[in-house]
Amino acid sequence: MDAAAPRGPGGWSVFGVAVTAAVLTTVWWGLTALLSVNFENDCLFYLGATGPRVEHCLLVNDRAETWLPRLVPAAWTSAALVPCLPRRFLLGRRTAAGVAVACLIVSVVLGAHALAVFGP
């Protein structure tokens, strides 16, 4: 009788996707912070001292500064859950990996908006 764990869907490939998404979320957070001068974009320099575009620029940067650091541990936590869940809970493993990918998608959207908002 073979007692080895069965190979198939839900194995290490799901874990690899989750870890890759967590790594990319972390890297994107760092790049966004670097490229936007630590979330202190030159909104006032590019857009002037007052006006709706300046307020929007500051609001977008505050939103990115608040949520990007929260998305990184969420992505890593969900990636760490993937190998902890038994193989028979395939839906749970895929859901945990999906949360890591969702964190990556949200961080890319927030970061790209923060970088693009002060442009012409």
PDB file of C-alpha atoms in Angstrom:
ATOM      1  CA  MET A   1       0.000   0.000   0.000  1.00  0.00           C
ATOM      2  CA  ASP A   2       1.332   3.391  -0.981  1.00  0.00           C
ATOM      3  CA  ALA A   3       1.030   5.942   1.817  1.00  0.00           C
ATOM      4  CA  ALA A   4       2.606   8.845  -0.057  1.00  0.00           C
ATOM      5  CA  ALA A   5       0.572  11.984  -0.556  1.00  0.00           C
ATOM      6  CA  PRO A   6      -1.087  12.044  -3.963  1.00  0.00           C
ATOM      7  CA  ARG A   7       0.294  14.395  -6.519  1.00  0.00           C
ATOM      8  CA  GLY A   8      -1.984  16.569  -8.530  1.00  0.00           C
ATOM      9  CA  PRO A   9      -3.756  19.922  -8.412  1.00  0.00           C
ATOM     10  CA  GLY A  10      -3.420  22.030  -5.302  1.00  0.00           C
ATOM     11  CA  GLY A  11       0.173  21.067  -4.624  1.00  0.00           C
ATOM     12  CA  TRP A  12       3.198  23.317  -4.612  1.00  0.00           C
ATOM     13  CA  SER A  13       2.110  25.164  -7.751  1.00  0.00           C
ATOM     14  CA  VAL A  14      -0.619  26.937  -5.765  1.00  0.00           C
ATOM     15  CA  PHE A  15       1.949  27.793  -3.102  1.00  0.00           C
ATOM     16  CA  GLY A  16       4.303  29.108  -5.796  1.00  0.00           C
ATOM     17  CA  VAL A  17       1.613  31.389  -7.188  1.00  0.00           C
ATOM     18  CA  ALA A  18       0.826  32.716  -3.706  1.00  0.00           C
ATOM     19  CA  VAL A  19       4.482  33.376  -2.822  1.00  0.00           C
ATOM     20  CA  THR A  20       5.128  35.021  -6.185  1.00  0.00           C
ATOM     21  CA  ALA A  21       2.134  37.307  -5.669  1.00  0.00           C
ATOM     22  CA  ALA A  22       3.346  38.191  -2.150  1.00  0.00           C
ATOM     23  CA  VAL A  23       6.862  38.955  -3.408  1.00  0.00           C
ATOM     24  CA  LEU A  24       5.526  41.131  -6.223  1.00  0.00           C
ATOM     25  CA  THR A  25       3.217  42.965  -3.797  1.00  0.00           C
ATOM     26  CA  THR A  26       6.197  43.724  -1.563  1.00  0.00           C
ATOM     27  CA  VAL A  27       8.354  44.868  -4.474  1.00  0.00           C
ATOM     28  CA  TRP A  28       5.555  47.042  -5.896  1.00  0.00           C
ATOM     29  CA  TRP A  29       5.084  48.733  -2.510  1.00  0.00           C
ATOM     30  CA  GLY A  30       8.788  49.606  -2.445  1.00  0.00           C
ATOM     31  CA  LEU A  31       8.820  50.835  -6.023  1.00  0.00           C
ATOM     32  CA  THR A  32       5.744  52.970  -5.485  1.00  0.00           C
ATOM     33  CA  ALA A  33       7.280  54.514  -2.388  1.00  0.00           C
ATOM     34  CA  LEU A  34      10.553  55.203  -4.207  1.00  0.00           C
ATOM     35  CA  LEU A  35       9.020  56.584  -7.365  1.00  0.00           C
ATOM     36  CA  SER A  36       6.551  58.774  -5.519  1.00  0.00           C
ATOM     37  CA  VAL A  37       9.239  60.049  -3.129  1.00  0.00           C
ATOM     38  CA  ASN A  38       7.830  58.088  -0.182  1.00  0.00           C
ATOM     39  CA  PHE A  39       4.228  58.992  -1.019  1.00  0.00           C
ATOM     40  CA  GLU A  40       4.994  62.700  -0.843  1.00  0.00           C
ATOM     41  CA  ASN A  41       4.552  63.406  -4.523  1.00  0.00           C
ATOM     42  CA  ASP A  42       5.250  66.857  -5.769  1.00  0.00           C
ATOM     43  CA  CYS A  43       1.545  67.596  -6.026  1.00  0.00           C
ATOM     44  CA  LEU A  44       2.078  71.197  -4.995  1.00  0.00           C
ATOM     45  CA  PHE A  45       5.047  71.615  -7.349  1.00  0.00           C
ATOM     46  CA  TYR A  46       3.291  70.199 -10.411  1.00  0.00           C
ATOM     47  CA  LEU A  47      -0.279  71.280  -9.753  1.00  0.00           C
ATOM     48  CA  GLY A  48      -0.026  74.502  -7.776  1.00  0.00           C
ATOM     49  CA  ALA A  49      -0.992  75.370  -4.217  1.00  0.00           C
ATOM     50  CA  THR A  50      -4.747  74.995  -4.395  1.00  0.00           C
ATOM     51  CA  GLY A  51      -7.427  73.465  -6.503  1.00  0.00           C
ATOM     52  CA  PRO A  52      -9.343  70.265  -6.930  1.00  0.00           C
ATOM     53  CA  ARG A  53      -6.460  68.448  -8.671  1.00  0.00           C
ATOM     54  CA  VAL A  54      -4.141  69.123  -5.739  1.00  0.00           C
ATOM     55  CA  GLU A  55      -6.707  67.829  -3.261  1.00  0.00           C
ATOM     56  CA  HIS A  56      -7.290  64.749  -5.410  1.00  0.00           C
ATOM     57  CA  CYS A  57      -3.535  64.147  -5.710  1.00  0.00           C
ATOM     58  CA  LEU A  58      -3.044  64.357  -1.946  1.00  0.00           C
ATOM     59  CA  LEU A  59      -6.050  62.110  -1.317  1.00  0.00           C
ATOM     60  CA  VAL A  60      -4.766  59.426  -3.713  1.00  0.00           C
ATOM     61  CA  ASN A  61      -1.300  59.506  -2.157  1.00  0.00           C
ATOM     62  CA  ASP A  62      -2.735  59.251   1.351  1.00  0.00           C
ATOM     63  CA  ARG A  63      -4.825  56.281   0.263  1.00  0.00           C
ATOM     64  CA  ALA A  64      -1.804  54.513  -1.216  1.00  0.00           C
ATOM     65  CA  GLU A  65       0.314  55.309   1.843  1.00  0.00           C
ATOM     66  CA  THR A  66      -2.373  53.828   4.100  1.00  0.00           C
ATOM     67  CA  TRP A  67      -3.316  50.676   2.204  1.00  0.00           C
ATOM     68  CA  LEU A  68      -0.115  49.446   0.541  1.00  0.00           C
ATOM     69  CA  PRO A  69       1.607  48.577   3.847  1.00  0.00           C
ATOM     70  CA  ARG A  70      -1.515  46.655   4.909  1.00  0.00           C
ATOM     71  CA  LEU A  71      -1.699  44.659   1.691  1.00  0.00           C
ATOM     72  CA  VAL A  72       1.848  43.306   2.034  1.00  0.00           C
ATOM     73  CA  PRO A  73       1.287  41.357   5.292  1.00  0.00           C
ATOM     74  CA  ALA A  74      -2.111  40.215   4.031  1.00  0.00           C
ATOM     75  CA  ALA A  75      -0.471  38.741   0.928  1.00  0.00           C
ATOM     76  CA  TRP A  76       2.287  37.052   2.954  1.00  0.00           C
ATOM     77  CA  THR A  77      -0.183  35.677   5.497  1.00  0.00           C
ATOM     78  CA  SER A  78      -2.360  34.149   2.814  1.00  0.00           C
ATOM     79  CA  ALA A  79       0.730  32.715   1.091  1.00  0.00           C
ATOM     80  CA  ALA A  80       1.840  31.174   4.389  1.00  0.00           C
ATOM     81  CA  LEU A  81      -1.573  29.571   4.832  1.00  0.00           C
ATOM     82  CA  VAL A  82      -1.374  27.624   1.571  1.00  0.00           C
ATOM     83  CA  PRO A  83       1.041  24.885   2.735  1.00  0.00           C
ATOM     84  CA  CYS A  84      -0.617  24.764   6.171  1.00  0.00           C
ATOM     85  CA  LEU A  85      -3.978  23.730   4.761  1.00  0.00           C
ATOM     86  CA  PRO A  86      -4.421  20.015   4.088  1.00  0.00           C
ATOM     87  CA  ARG A  87      -4.372  18.927   0.476  1.00  0.00           C
ATOM     88  CA  ARG A  88      -7.988  17.756   0.700  1.00  0.00           C
ATOM     89  CA  PHE A  89      -9.049  21.406   1.209  1.00  0.00           C
ATOM     90  CA  LEU A  90      -8.173  22.357  -2.340  1.00  0.00           C
ATOM     91  CA  LEU A  91     -10.710  25.170  -2.384  1.00  0.00           C
ATOM     92  CA  GLY A  92      -9.156  26.678   0.759  1.00  0.00           C
ATOM     93  CA  ARG A  93      -5.658  26.497  -0.724  1.00  0.00           C
ATOM     94  CA  ARG A  94      -6.818  28.145  -3.919  1.00  0.00           C
ATOM     95  CA  THR A  95      -8.730  30.777  -1.983  1.00  0.00           C
ATOM     96  CA  ALA A  96      -5.637  31.635   0.070  1.00  0.00           C
ATOM     97  CA  ALA A  97      -3.591  31.943  -3.118  1.00  0.00           C
ATOM     98  CA  GLY A  98      -6.386  34.041  -4.624  1.00  0.00           C
ATOM     99  CA  VAL A  99      -6.211  36.440  -1.690  1.00  0.00           C
ATOM    100  CA  ALA A 100      -2.487  36.914  -2.334  1.00  0.00           C
ATOM    101  CA  VAL A 101      -3.163  37.591  -6.017  1.00  0.00           C
ATOM    102  CA  ALA A 102      -5.993  39.984  -5.105  1.00  0.00           C
ATOM    103  CA  CYS A 103      -3.601  41.879  -2.810  1.00  0.00           C
ATOM    104  CA  LEU A 104      -1.190  42.171  -5.735  1.00  0.00           C
ATOM    105  CA  ILE A 105      -3.900  43.489  -8.058  1.00  0.00           C
ATOM    106  CA  VAL A 106      -5.134  46.062  -5.524  1.00  0.00           C
ATOM    107  CA  SER A 107      -1.589  47.205  -4.745  1.00  0.00           C
ATOM    108  CA  VAL A 108      -0.787  47.664  -8.431  1.00  0.00           C
ATOM    109  CA  VAL A 109      -3.951  49.713  -8.949  1.00  0.00           C
ATOM    110  CA  LEU A 110      -3.286  51.892  -5.881  1.00  0.00           C
ATOM    111  CA  GLY A 111       0.379  52.383  -6.723  1.00  0.00           C
ATOM    112  CA  ALA A 112      -0.190  53.125 -10.392  1.00  0.00           C
ATOM    113  CA  HIS A 113      -2.875  55.654  -9.512  1.00  0.00           C
ATOM    114  CA  ALA A 114      -0.581  57.292  -6.960  1.00  0.00           C
ATOM    115  CA  LEU A 115       2.183  57.561  -9.558  1.00  0.00           C
ATOM    116  CA  ALA A 116      -0.047  58.787 -12.374  1.00  0.00           C
ATOM    117  CA  VAL A 117      -2.177  61.325 -10.513  1.00  0.00           C
ATOM    118  CA  PHE A 118       0.328  64.162 -10.468  1.00  0.00           C
ATOM    119  CA  GLY A 119       1.245  63.874 -14.115  1.00  0.00           C
ATOM    120  CA  PRO A 120      -0.029  66.229 -16.796  1.00  0.00           C
TER     121      PRO A 120
END
